[in-house]
Amino acid sequence: MTQVSAIAPGKAKPRRGRRAEDVAGLGKARASLFVAPSLLLIGMFLIFPAVWTVYLGMTDYRLTGVQAVDPQFVGFANYAEALGDSSFWHSLRITLIFVFVSGVAGQSLLGFALAWAVRNLKGIWKAIVEGLALAAWVIPSSVVAFLWIAMLDRRNGTLNTLLQTDGKAWLIDNPLLWIIIFNIWVGTAFSMQLFSSALAAVPPSQLESAKMAGAGGWQQLRDVVLPNIKGHLLTNTLLITLWTFNTFTPYLLTAGGPGNSTEILSVYIYKTAIPGGQLGLGAAISLIMLLINLVVALFYLRVGQGRKSS
Amino acid sequence: MSTEIASSDVGKRQVKRFLSRIGFVAFLTLVSLFFALPMLWLVTAPFDANPTMSVGIPDWTLSNFQRVFENPQAMRAILNSLIIGIGTMVLVVILGATASYALSRVRIPGRDALLYSLLLLSSIVTGTAAMVPTFQLINVLGLINTQVAVILVITGGLLPTVIFILKDFMDSMPKSYEESARLYGAKPFQILMHVVTPVARPGIAFVAIWTIVQVWANFLVPFILLRSPELQPAAVVMHTFYTESGQADLRLISAFSLLYSLPVILIYFLVNRKFGFRFHGGIKS
């Protein structure tokens, strides 16, 4: 995943001294022509929507009715409405819990523990553990969601059969807990793979000398491994935070319910704007989400640069 | 005296090692179970004559697959996934390859800043954060409820990453091939078609597969932009199957789940073995 190396703060590749040379004789004009179609598409469908959100969020656009044809400029009314609405703050609060518990803590810790546990294993055990985690990551989200619905089913679910708790409705009793566990299940493979490659790059000689000096497992981890994989830790945390914050997959499992107990911000925006029809208000909340994304990315870039210069 | 201490030390260490060994095996077993448990249903139910929500020894049959093949909506959904997947892939590969080649070989002003800001943007402007303006843009363009809209939106989201991957790849390609072709009088276009494209083939193949996998699993974009069931890809139709009608048809759902998941699982494990860790991430929502 090249995005990793690209965003990885402080991990920018050292520039090679060699200058780019136009060996095929393309010329700047033709080269620009080659780049233009891509830029046009990116500009239209990635950059323009982001910028347009600022305007949309200040209108009373609706999916249907008068405001669909003739929307009015309402200034910051949408923001006032969103910030004054307790359901927005509820959504933001459970989003934070969701991101920190399932992403930053859950996926990272389990991913690291797995990478650490299988690092010296060979053969079937390693293949089974890694293969299972990877399968959870690659099976399309709408299938994965149904697999969990089946497992947690009230009457016949595998979990109730195993625990002999027939009739227990897990997704109704503890919905937030279960989308957190679900998200750990789906996403751990990424951290596991990232940390596996990080651990493989820890110089064996350093580990050897730590062992010779009598360092136990924990001490090796703390004094040799962690300092070596700081960059990866940062990359992992950045990507996991962004992805977990922006995921829509829990919607497939609970549709935000019961009530609004699993209405994380992405689901809240969807419900407000599309079934709810309040496009203007949805756009205003989208802008808040975009700004949070921006702050998260800039924060990690800052930390990464600080690391590089020190 | 001293030997006694030493031997009890050795004993303690052995006990400790034994216990940590047990803890280690228990951890791996538990984690494997955690990952395997939800997936068991996908392995048993499609082959069960009377599948329920629970996992059990299947009453062996292949008739569930027959049911999928005879269901026009299910087959249409797979076809739609293929149309959207291949359409996006062709667009992404052609645009991404030309752009990344130009960016790799020609010094266009502001190139590096452009690349990094695009990549940063593509990770900030995610499908969920931009869903409202994207939906409205497609509405205004009159493309709502068309597969072209889905292809364009996903392409715009994937292109920055693809250009980055391919530019990296093109940078690592030796320039001597192009130089010698040029010495022999080849025109730029000939060099591109007959020299650059064959050499870049592994990179292009990688990007093509990566794109298809991304699109195949993408739920949000088609879910928002496509209203007609006959246009929706498998990701959306799968969701319809289990949310729509009162009594879910588990025979259909189970076999359809497997048929829909299997291609990406196979591709993934083959490509992962071949290319290693690079094959991860992207837009997953």
Coordinates of C-alpha atoms in Angstrom, one line a residue:
Chain A
M1 CA 0.0 0.0 0.0
T2 CA 1.8 3.0 -1.3
Q3 CA -0.4 5.4 0.5
V4 CA 1.5 4.3 3.6
S5 CA 4.9 5.4 2.3
A6 CA 3.3 8.5 0.8
I7 CA 1.6 9.8 3.9
A8 CA 4.0 8.4 6.4
P9 CA 5.2 11.5 8.0
G10 CA 8.9 11.9 8.0
K11 CA 9.3 8.9 5.8
A12 CA 9.5 10.7 2.5
K13 CA 12.0 9.0 0.2
P14 CA 15.4 10.6 0.0
R15 CA 15.4 12.3 -3.4
R16 CA 17.8 10.8 -5.8
G17 CA 20.3 13.2 -7.3
R18 CA 19.3 12.2 -10.8
R19 CA 17.1 14.7 -12.5
A20 CA 14.0 13.5 -14.3
E21 CA 14.9 13.4 -18.0
D22 CA 12.4 13.4 -20.8
V23 CA 13.9 10.3 -22.5
A24 CA 11.0 9.6 -24.8
G25 CA 11.0 13.2 -26.1
L26 CA 7.5 13.9 -24.9
G27 CA 8.0 17.6 -24.2
K28 CA 6.2 19.7 -21.6
A29 CA 3.1 20.4 -23.7
R30 CA 2.4 16.8 -24.5
A31 CA 3.2 15.8 -20.9
S32 CA 0.7 18.3 -19.6
L33 CA -1.9 16.9 -22.0
F34 CA -1.2 13.4 -20.5
V35 CA -1.8 14.7 -17.0
A36 CA -4.8 16.9 -17.8
P37 CA -7.6 14.2 -18.0
S38 CA -6.6 12.8 -14.6
L39 CA -6.5 16.2 -13.0
L40 CA -9.9 17.1 -14.6
L41 CA -11.5 14.0 -13.1
I42 CA -9.8 14.4 -9.7
G43 CA -10.8 18.1 -9.8
M44 CA -14.4 17.4 -10.6
F45 CA -15.2 14.4 -8.4
L46 CA -12.8 14.8 -5.5
I47 CA -11.7 18.4 -5.0
F48 CA -14.8 20.2 -6.3
P49 CA -17.3 18.3 -4.0
A50 CA -15.0 19.2 -1.0
V51 CA -15.0 22.9 -1.8
W52 CA -18.7 22.9 -2.8
T53 CA -19.6 21.6 0.6
V54 CA -18.7 25.0 2.1
Y55 CA -21.4 26.6 -0.1
L56 CA -24.0 23.8 0.2
G57 CA -23.7 23.9 4.0
M58 CA -24.9 27.5 3.9
T59 CA -28.1 26.8 1.9
D60 CA -31.4 25.2 2.8
Y61 CA -31.1 22.6 0.0
R62 CA -33.5 19.8 0.3
L63 CA -34.0 16.6 -1.7
T64 CA -37.6 17.5 -2.5
G65 CA -40.0 20.4 -2.3
V66 CA -39.5 24.1 -3.0
Q67 CA -36.0 24.2 -1.6
A68 CA -34.9 21.5 -4.1
V69 CA -35.6 23.9 -7.0
D70 CA -34.9 27.2 -5.4
P71 CA -32.6 26.9 -2.4
Q72 CA -32.0 29.9 -0.2
F73 CA -28.8 31.1 1.3
V74 CA -29.1 30.8 5.0
G75 CA -25.6 31.6 6.2
F76 CA -24.6 29.7 9.3
A77 CA -28.1 28.6 10.3
N78 CA -27.3 25.0 9.5
Y79 CA -24.2 25.1 11.7
A80 CA -26.3 26.6 14.5
E81 CA -28.9 23.9 14.0
A82 CA -26.3 21.1 14.1
L83 CA -24.4 22.4 17.0
G84 CA -27.6 23.0 19.0
D85 CA -28.9 19.5 18.3
S86 CA -28.2 17.0 21.0
S87 CA -28.3 14.1 18.4
F88 CA -25.2 15.7 16.7
W89 CA -23.3 15.7 20.0
H90 CA -24.4 12.2 20.7
S91 CA -23.2 11.1 17.3
L92 CA -19.8 12.9 17.8
R93 CA -19.4 11.3 21.2
I94 CA -20.0 7.7 20.1
T95 CA -17.9 8.3 17.0
L96 CA -15.0 9.3 19.3
I97 CA -15.5 6.2 21.4
F98 CA -15.8 4.0 18.3
V99 CA -12.6 5.4 16.8
F100 CA -10.5 5.2 19.9
V101 CA -11.7 1.8 21.2
S102 CA -12.0 -0.1 18.0
G103 CA -9.4 1.6 15.9
V104 CA -6.6 3.3 17.8
A105 CA -6.7 0.8 20.7
G106 CA -8.3 -2.4 19.4
Q107 CA -7.0 -2.8 15.9
S108 CA -3.6 -1.5 16.6
L109 CA -3.0 -3.6 19.8
L110 CA -4.5 -6.8 18.4
G111 CA -2.7 -6.2 15.1
F112 CA 0.6 -5.7 16.9
A113 CA 0.1 -8.6 19.2
L114 CA -0.6 -10.9 16.2
A115 CA 2.4 -9.6 14.3
W116 CA 4.6 -10.1 17.4
A117 CA 3.2 -13.6 18.1
V118 CA 3.6 -15.0 14.6
R119 CA 6.9 -13.3 13.8
N120 CA 9.0 -16.3 14.4
L121 CA 6.4 -18.9 13.4
K122 CA 6.7 -20.7 10.2
G123 CA 4.3 -22.9 8.2
I124 CA 0.7 -23.8 9.0
W125 CA 0.1 -21.8 12.2
K126 CA 1.3 -18.6 10.7
A127 CA -0.7 -19.3 7.5
I128 CA -3.9 -20.0 9.5
V129 CA -3.7 -17.0 11.8
E130 CA -2.7 -14.5 9.1
G131 CA -5.0 -16.0 6.5
L132 CA -8.1 -15.7 8.8
A133 CA -7.4 -12.1 9.7
L134 CA -6.8 -11.3 6.0
A135 CA -10.0 -13.0 4.9
A136 CA -11.9 -10.8 7.4
W137 CA -10.4 -7.8 5.7
V138 CA -11.0 -8.7 2.1
I139 CA -14.6 -10.2 2.2
P140 CA -16.8 -7.4 0.9
S141 CA -18.4 -5.4 3.7
S142 CA -22.0 -6.2 2.8
V143 CA -21.3 -9.9 3.1
V144 CA -19.3 -9.5 6.3
A145 CA -22.1 -7.5 7.9
F146 CA -24.5 -10.3 7.2
L147 CA -22.1 -12.9 8.6
W148 CA -22.2 -11.0 11.8
I149 CA -25.9 -10.6 11.8
A150 CA -26.2 -14.4 11.4
M151 CA -23.7 -15.1 14.2
L152 CA -25.4 -12.7 16.6
D153 CA -28.9 -13.8 15.6
R154 CA -31.3 -13.9 18.5
R155 CA -32.8 -17.3 18.0
N156 CA -30.3 -19.4 16.0
G157 CA -27.1 -17.4 16.1
T158 CA -23.9 -19.3 16.5
L159 CA -22.9 -17.2 19.5
N160 CA -26.1 -18.0 21.4
T161 CA -25.7 -21.7 20.6
L162 CA -22.1 -21.7 21.8
L163 CA -22.8 -19.7 25.0
Q164 CA -26.2 -21.4 25.5
T165 CA -27.8 -18.0 25.9
D166 CA -30.8 -18.6 23.7
G167 CA -32.8 -15.5 22.9
K168 CA -30.2 -13.0 23.8
A169 CA -30.3 -10.1 21.4
W170 CA -26.7 -8.9 21.4
L171 CA -27.2 -6.1 18.8
I172 CA -30.0 -4.7 20.8
D173 CA -28.5 -5.0 24.3
N174 CA -25.0 -3.7 23.6
P175 CA -25.1 -2.2 20.0
L176 CA -22.1 0.1 20.4
L177 CA -19.9 -2.6 21.9
W178 CA -20.7 -5.0 19.1
I179 CA -20.0 -2.6 16.3
I180 CA -16.7 -1.9 18.0
I181 CA -15.9 -5.6 18.2
F182 CA -17.1 -6.0 14.6
N183 CA -14.8 -3.2 13.4
I184 CA -11.8 -4.7 15.2
W185 CA -12.6 -8.0 13.5
V186 CA -12.8 -6.3 10.0
G187 CA -9.7 -4.1 10.3
T188 CA -7.0 -5.8 12.4
A189 CA -5.4 -7.4 9.3
F190 CA -4.1 -4.0 8.2
S191 CA -2.2 -3.3 11.4
M192 CA -1.0 -6.9 11.6
Q193 CA 0.5 -6.6 8.1
L194 CA 2.0 -3.2 8.7
F195 CA 3.6 -4.3 12.0
S196 CA 4.8 -7.6 10.5
S197 CA 6.8 -5.8 7.9
A198 CA 8.0 -3.3 10.5
L199 CA 9.2 -6.1 12.8
A200 CA 11.0 -7.8 10.0
A201 CA 13.0 -4.7 9.5
V202 CA 14.2 -4.5 13.1
P203 CA 17.9 -5.3 13.0
P204 CA 18.4 -8.9 14.4
S205 CA 21.8 -7.9 15.8
Q206 CA 20.2 -5.4 18.2
L207 CA 17.7 -8.1 19.3
E208 CA 20.6 -10.6 19.7
S209 CA 22.6 -8.3 21.9
A210 CA 19.6 -7.4 24.0
K211 CA 19.0 -11.1 24.5
M212 CA 22.7 -11.6 25.4
A213 CA 22.4 -8.9 28.0
G214 CA 19.6 -10.9 29.5
A215 CA 16.6 -8.8 28.4
G216 CA 13.3 -10.5 28.7
G217 CA 10.5 -10.3 26.1
W218 CA 9.0 -7.1 27.5
Q219 CA 12.4 -5.4 27.8
Q220 CA 13.3 -6.3 24.2
L221 CA 9.9 -5.0 23.1
R222 CA 10.3 -1.7 24.9
D223 CA 14.0 -1.0 24.4
V224 CA 14.7 -2.4 21.0
V225 CA 11.6 -3.0 19.0
L226 CA 9.5 0.1 19.8
P227 CA 12.2 2.7 19.1
N228 CA 12.8 0.9 15.7
I229 CA 9.2 1.0 14.6
K230 CA 8.1 4.5 15.7
G231 CA 7.5 5.6 12.1
H232 CA 5.2 2.6 11.5
L233 CA 3.3 3.3 14.7
L234 CA 2.6 6.8 13.6
T235 CA 1.5 5.7 10.1
N236 CA -0.7 3.0 11.5
T237 CA -2.3 5.4 13.9
L238 CA -2.9 8.0 11.3
L239 CA -4.5 5.6 8.7
I240 CA -6.5 3.7 11.3
T241 CA -7.9 6.9 12.8
L242 CA -8.9 8.3 9.4
W243 CA -10.4 5.0 8.2
T244 CA -12.3 4.3 11.4
F245 CA -13.6 7.8 11.6
N246 CA -14.8 7.6 7.9
T247 CA -16.1 4.1 7.8
F248 CA -19.7 3.5 6.8
T249 CA -19.7 -0.3 7.3
P250 CA -21.4 -0.3 10.8
Y251 CA -24.5 1.0 9.0
L252 CA -24.7 -2.4 7.2
L253 CA -24.8 -4.1 10.6
T254 CA -27.1 -1.9 12.7
A255 CA -28.3 0.9 10.3
G256 CA -27.5 3.3 13.2
G257 CA -29.9 1.6 15.5
P258 CA -31.6 0.6 17.7
G259 CA -32.7 4.2 18.1
N260 CA -29.6 6.2 17.3
S261 CA -27.3 4.2 19.6
T262 CA -24.8 3.4 16.8
E263 CA -25.3 6.5 14.7
I264 CA -21.6 7.3 14.1
L265 CA -21.0 10.6 12.2
S266 CA -20.9 9.0 8.7
V267 CA -24.3 7.3 9.4
Y268 CA -25.7 10.5 10.9
I269 CA -24.7 12.5 7.8
Y270 CA -26.3 9.8 5.5
K271 CA -29.5 9.7 7.5
T272 CA -29.8 13.5 7.7
A273 CA -29.1 14.2 4.0
I274 CA -30.4 11.3 2.0
P275 CA -33.4 9.6 3.7
G276 CA -34.0 12.7 5.7
G277 CA -33.7 14.9 2.6
Q278 CA -31.9 17.8 4.4
L279 CA -29.0 18.2 2.0
G280 CA -27.9 21.6 3.3
L281 CA -27.7 20.5 6.9
G282 CA -26.0 17.3 5.8
A283 CA -23.4 19.3 3.9
A284 CA -22.8 21.5 7.0
I285 CA -22.0 18.3 9.0
S286 CA -19.9 17.0 6.2
L287 CA -17.8 20.1 6.3
I288 CA -17.2 19.5 10.0
M289 CA -16.2 15.9 9.2
L290 CA -13.8 17.1 6.5
L291 CA -12.2 19.6 8.8
I292 CA -11.7 16.9 11.5
N293 CA -10.1 14.7 8.8
L294 CA -7.8 17.6 7.9
V295 CA -6.9 18.3 11.5
V296 CA -6.0 14.7 12.1
A297 CA -3.9 14.5 9.0
L298 CA -2.1 17.7 9.7
F299 CA -1.5 16.8 13.3
Y300 CA 0.2 13.5 12.3
L301 CA 2.2 15.2 9.6
R302 CA 3.4 17.8 12.2
V303 CA 4.4 15.1 14.7
G304 CA 6.2 13.2 11.9
Q305 CA 8.1 16.3 10.9
G306 CA 9.1 17.0 14.5
R307 CA 10.4 13.4 14.7
K308 CA 12.4 13.8 11.5
S309 CA 14.1 17.1 12.5
S310 CA 15.0 16.0 16.0
Chain B
M1 CA 24.2 -25.1 48.3
S2 CA 24.9 -23.0 45.3
T3 CA 24.1 -25.9 43.0
E4 CA 20.7 -26.3 44.7
I5 CA 19.9 -22.6 44.0
A6 CA 21.0 -23.0 40.4
S7 CA 18.9 -26.1 39.9
S8 CA 15.8 -24.5 41.4
D9 CA 16.4 -21.5 39.2
V10 CA 16.5 -23.7 36.2
G11 CA 13.3 -25.4 37.3
K12 CA 11.6 -22.1 37.8
R13 CA 12.7 -21.0 34.4
Q14 CA 11.4 -24.1 32.8
V15 CA 8.0 -23.7 34.5
K16 CA 7.9 -20.1 33.4
R17 CA 8.8 -21.1 29.8
F18 CA 6.1 -23.8 29.9
L19 CA 3.5 -21.4 31.1
S20 CA 4.3 -18.7 28.6
R21 CA 4.2 -21.4 25.9
I22 CA 0.7 -22.4 27.0
G23 CA -0.3 -18.7 27.1
F24 CA 1.0 -18.2 23.6
V25 CA -0.9 -21.2 22.2
A26 CA -4.0 -20.1 24.0
F27 CA -3.7 -16.6 22.6
L28 CA -3.3 -17.8 19.0
T29 CA -6.1 -20.3 19.4
L30 CA -8.5 -17.7 20.8
V31 CA -7.7 -15.1 18.2
S32 CA -8.0 -17.7 15.4
L33 CA -11.4 -18.7 16.8
F34 CA -12.4 -15.0 17.0
F35 CA -11.6 -14.5 13.3
A36 CA -13.0 -17.9 12.1
L37 CA -16.3 -17.9 14.0
P38 CA -18.3 -15.5 11.8
M39 CA -16.8 -16.9 8.7
L40 CA -17.9 -20.5 9.4
W41 CA -21.4 -19.7 8.2
L42 CA -20.0 -18.7 4.8
V43 CA -18.4 -22.1 4.5
T44 CA -21.3 -24.3 5.6
A45 CA -24.6 -22.5 4.8
P46 CA -24.2 -22.3 1.0
F47 CA -24.0 -26.1 0.8
D48 CA -26.8 -26.7 3.2
A49 CA -30.2 -27.7 1.9
N50 CA -32.0 -25.9 4.7
P51 CA -29.6 -23.2 5.9
T52 CA -30.5 -21.4 9.1
M53 CA -28.6 -18.5 10.8
S54 CA -26.6 -21.0 12.8
V55 CA -23.5 -23.0 11.7
G56 CA -23.9 -26.7 11.4
I57 CA -22.9 -29.8 9.4
P58 CA -24.6 -29.1 6.1
D59 CA -27.2 -31.3 4.6
W60 CA -25.1 -31.4 1.4
T61 CA -26.5 -29.8 -1.7
L62 CA -25.5 -27.5 -4.5
S63 CA -29.0 -26.5 -5.3
N64 CA -28.6 -23.1 -3.5
F65 CA -26.2 -22.1 -6.3
Q66 CA -28.8 -23.1 -8.8
R67 CA -31.2 -20.8 -7.0
V68 CA -28.7 -17.9 -7.5
F69 CA -28.3 -18.7 -11.2
E70 CA -32.0 -18.7 -11.7
N71 CA -32.5 -15.4 -9.8
P72 CA -32.4 -12.6 -12.4
Q73 CA -31.7 -9.9 -9.9
A74 CA -28.7 -11.8 -8.4
M75 CA -27.2 -12.5 -11.8
R76 CA -27.9 -8.9 -12.9
A77 CA -26.1 -7.7 -9.8
I78 CA -22.9 -9.7 -10.5
L79 CA -23.0 -8.4 -14.1
N80 CA -23.4 -4.8 -12.8
S81 CA -20.4 -5.3 -10.5
L82 CA -18.4 -6.5 -13.5
I83 CA -19.5 -3.6 -15.6
I84 CA -18.7 -1.0 -12.9
G85 CA -15.5 -2.8 -11.9
I86 CA -14.1 -3.2 -15.4
G87 CA -15.3 0.3 -16.5
T88 CA -13.5 1.9 -13.6
M89 CA -10.4 -0.2 -14.1
V90 CA -10.1 0.7 -17.8
L91 CA -10.5 4.4 -17.0
V92 CA -8.2 4.4 -14.0
V93 CA -5.4 2.4 -15.8
I94 CA -5.5 4.6 -19.0
L95 CA -5.6 7.9 -17.2
G96 CA -3.3 6.8 -14.4
A97 CA -0.6 5.3 -16.7
T98 CA -0.4 8.3 -19.0
A99 CA -0.4 10.8 -16.2
S100 CA 2.2 8.9 -14.1
Y101 CA 4.5 8.4 -17.1
A102 CA 4.4 12.1 -17.9
L103 CA 5.0 13.0 -14.2
S104 CA 7.8 10.5 -14.0
R105 CA 9.7 11.6 -17.0
V106 CA 8.9 15.2 -17.6
R107 CA 9.7 18.0 -15.1
I108 CA 6.4 19.8 -14.9
P109 CA 6.5 22.8 -12.6
G110 CA 5.1 22.1 -9.1
R111 CA 5.0 18.3 -9.7
D112 CA 6.0 17.0 -6.3
A113 CA 3.8 19.5 -4.4
L114 CA 1.0 18.5 -6.7
L115 CA 1.4 14.8 -6.1
Y116 CA 1.6 15.1 -2.3
S117 CA -1.3 17.4 -2.0
L118 CA -3.4 15.2 -4.2
L119 CA -2.6 12.2 -2.0
L120 CA -3.3 14.1 1.2
L121 CA -6.6 15.3 -0.3
S122 CA -7.7 11.8 -1.3
S123 CA -7.2 10.5 2.2
I124 CA -9.1 13.5 3.7
V125 CA -11.9 13.8 1.1
T126 CA -13.3 10.3 1.8
G127 CA -16.4 8.8 0.3
T128 CA -18.4 9.4 3.6
A129 CA -17.2 12.9 4.2
A130 CA -18.0 13.9 0.6
M131 CA -21.2 11.9 0.2
V132 CA -23.6 14.9 0.3
P133 CA -21.8 17.2 -2.2
T134 CA -21.0 14.2 -4.5
F135 CA -24.7 13.2 -4.5
Q136 CA -25.8 16.7 -5.2
L137 CA -23.1 17.2 -7.9
I138 CA -24.3 14.0 -9.7
N139 CA -27.9 15.3 -9.3
V140 CA -27.1 18.6 -10.9
L141 CA -25.2 16.9 -13.7
G142 CA -28.2 14.7 -14.4
L143 CA -26.2 11.5 -13.9
I144 CA -28.1 10.3 -10.9
N145 CA -29.1 6.6 -11.2
T146 CA -26.5 5.9 -13.9
Q147 CA -23.5 3.5 -13.7
V148 CA -21.4 6.1 -15.4
A149 CA -21.7 8.3 -12.3
V150 CA -20.5 5.5 -10.1
I151 CA -17.5 4.9 -12.4
L152 CA -16.6 8.6 -12.5
V153 CA -16.9 9.2 -8.8
I154 CA -14.9 6.1 -7.8
T155 CA -12.2 6.9 -10.5
G156 CA -11.8 10.4 -9.1
G157 CA -11.2 8.9 -5.6
L158 CA -8.8 6.2 -6.7
L159 CA -6.7 8.2 -9.2
P160 CA -4.4 10.0 -6.8
T161 CA -3.3 6.7 -5.1
V162 CA -3.0 5.0 -8.5
I163 CA -0.9 7.8 -10.0
F164 CA 1.3 7.6 -6.9
I165 CA 1.8 3.8 -7.1
L166 CA 2.5 4.0 -10.9
K167 CA 4.8 6.9 -10.7
D168 CA 6.9 5.1 -8.1
F169 CA 7.0 2.1 -10.5
M170 CA 7.9 4.2 -13.6
D171 CA 10.6 6.0 -11.6
S172 CA 12.2 2.7 -11.0
M173 CA 12.2 1.7 -14.6
P174 CA 15.5 2.2 -16.4
K175 CA 15.5 5.0 -18.9
S176 CA 18.0 3.3 -21.2
Y177 CA 15.4 1.4 -23.1
E178 CA 13.6 4.6 -24.1
E179 CA 17.0 6.2 -24.9
S180 CA 18.1 3.5 -27.2
A181 CA 14.7 3.3 -28.9
R182 CA 15.0 7.0 -29.5
L183 CA 18.5 6.7 -30.8
Y184 CA 17.2 4.3 -33.4
G185 CA 14.7 7.0 -34.5
A186 CA 11.5 5.9 -32.7
K187 CA 8.8 8.6 -32.3
P188 CA 7.5 9.4 -28.8
F189 CA 4.3 7.6 -29.5
Q190 CA 6.1 4.5 -30.7
I191 CA 8.3 4.5 -27.7
L192 CA 5.3 4.7 -25.4
M193 CA 3.4 1.8 -27.1
H194 CA 6.3 -0.5 -27.8
V195 CA 8.9 0.2 -25.1
V196 CA 7.2 1.8 -22.1
T197 CA 4.0 -0.2 -22.0
P198 CA 5.6 -3.7 -22.1
V199 CA 8.2 -2.7 -19.4
A200 CA 5.5 -1.2 -17.2
R201 CA 3.2 -4.1 -17.5
P202 CA 3.6 -5.6 -14.0
G203 CA 2.9 -2.2 -12.4
I204 CA -0.1 -1.7 -14.6
A205 CA -1.4 -5.2 -13.9
F206 CA -1.1 -4.6 -10.2
V207 CA -3.0 -1.4 -10.3
A208 CA -5.7 -2.9 -12.5
I209 CA -6.3 -5.7 -10.0
W210 CA -6.1 -3.4 -7.0
T211 CA -8.8 -1.2 -8.7
I212 CA -11.1 -4.0 -9.4
V213 CA -10.9 -5.3 -5.8
Q214 CA -11.6 -1.7 -4.5
V215 CA -14.6 -1.3 -6.7
W216 CA -16.0 -4.8 -6.2
A217 CA -16.4 -4.2 -2.4
N218 CA -17.4 -0.6 -2.6
F219 CA -20.9 -0.2 -1.1
L220 CA -21.4 3.5 -0.3
V221 CA -21.0 5.1 -3.8
P222 CA -23.5 2.8 -5.7
F223 CA -25.8 2.7 -2.6
I224 CA -26.2 6.5 -2.8
L225 CA -26.1 7.1 -6.5
L226 CA -28.1 4.1 -7.9
R227 CA -31.8 3.8 -7.2
S228 CA -33.0 1.2 -9.7
P229 CA -32.4 -2.3 -8.5
E230 CA -31.5 -3.4 -12.1
L231 CA -28.5 -1.1 -12.1
Q232 CA -27.2 -1.9 -8.6
P233 CA -24.0 -4.0 -8.1
A234 CA -23.7 -7.0 -5.9
A235 CA -22.6 -5.0 -2.9
V236 CA -25.9 -3.2 -2.8
V237 CA -28.1 -6.0 -3.8
M238 CA -26.6 -8.2 -1.1
H239 CA -27.7 -5.6 1.4
T240 CA -31.2 -5.5 -0.2
F241 CA -31.5 -9.3 0.1
Y242 CA -31.3 -9.2 3.9
T243 CA -32.9 -6.0 4.7
E244 CA -35.8 -5.9 2.3
S245 CA -38.4 -8.6 2.6
G246 CA -39.7 -9.9 5.9
Q247 CA -38.4 -13.5 5.6
A248 CA -34.8 -13.5 4.3
D249 CA -34.2 -16.2 1.7
L250 CA -31.1 -17.8 3.3
R251 CA -30.5 -20.3 0.5
L252 CA -30.2 -17.4 -1.9
I253 CA -28.2 -15.2 0.5
S254 CA -25.7 -17.8 1.5
A255 CA -24.8 -19.0 -2.0
F256 CA -24.8 -15.4 -3.3
S257 CA -22.5 -14.3 -0.5
L258 CA -20.0 -17.0 -1.4
L259 CA -20.1 -16.4 -5.2
Y260 CA -19.7 -12.7 -4.6
S261 CA -16.9 -12.9 -2.1
L262 CA -14.9 -15.7 -3.7
P263 CA -13.3 -13.8 -6.6
V264 CA -11.8 -11.1 -4.3
I265 CA -10.6 -13.7 -1.8
L266 CA -8.9 -15.6 -4.5
I267 CA -7.4 -12.6 -6.2
Y268 CA -6.3 -11.2 -2.9
F269 CA -4.4 -14.3 -1.8
L270 CA -2.8 -14.8 -5.1
V271 CA -1.7 -11.2 -5.5
N272 CA -0.7 -10.9 -1.8
R273 CA 1.6 -13.9 -2.3
K274 CA 3.0 -12.3 -5.4
F275 CA 3.3 -8.7 -4.5
G276 CA 3.5 -8.9 -0.7
F277 CA 2.4 -6.2 1.6
R278 CA 1.9 -3.4 -0.9
F279 CA -1.6 -4.6 -1.7
H280 CA -3.5 -3.0 1.1
G281 CA -5.8 -0.2 2.0
G282 CA -7.5 2.3 0.0
I283 CA -11.1 3.3 0.2
K284 CA -13.0 0.8 2.2
S285 CA -16.4 2.0 3.0

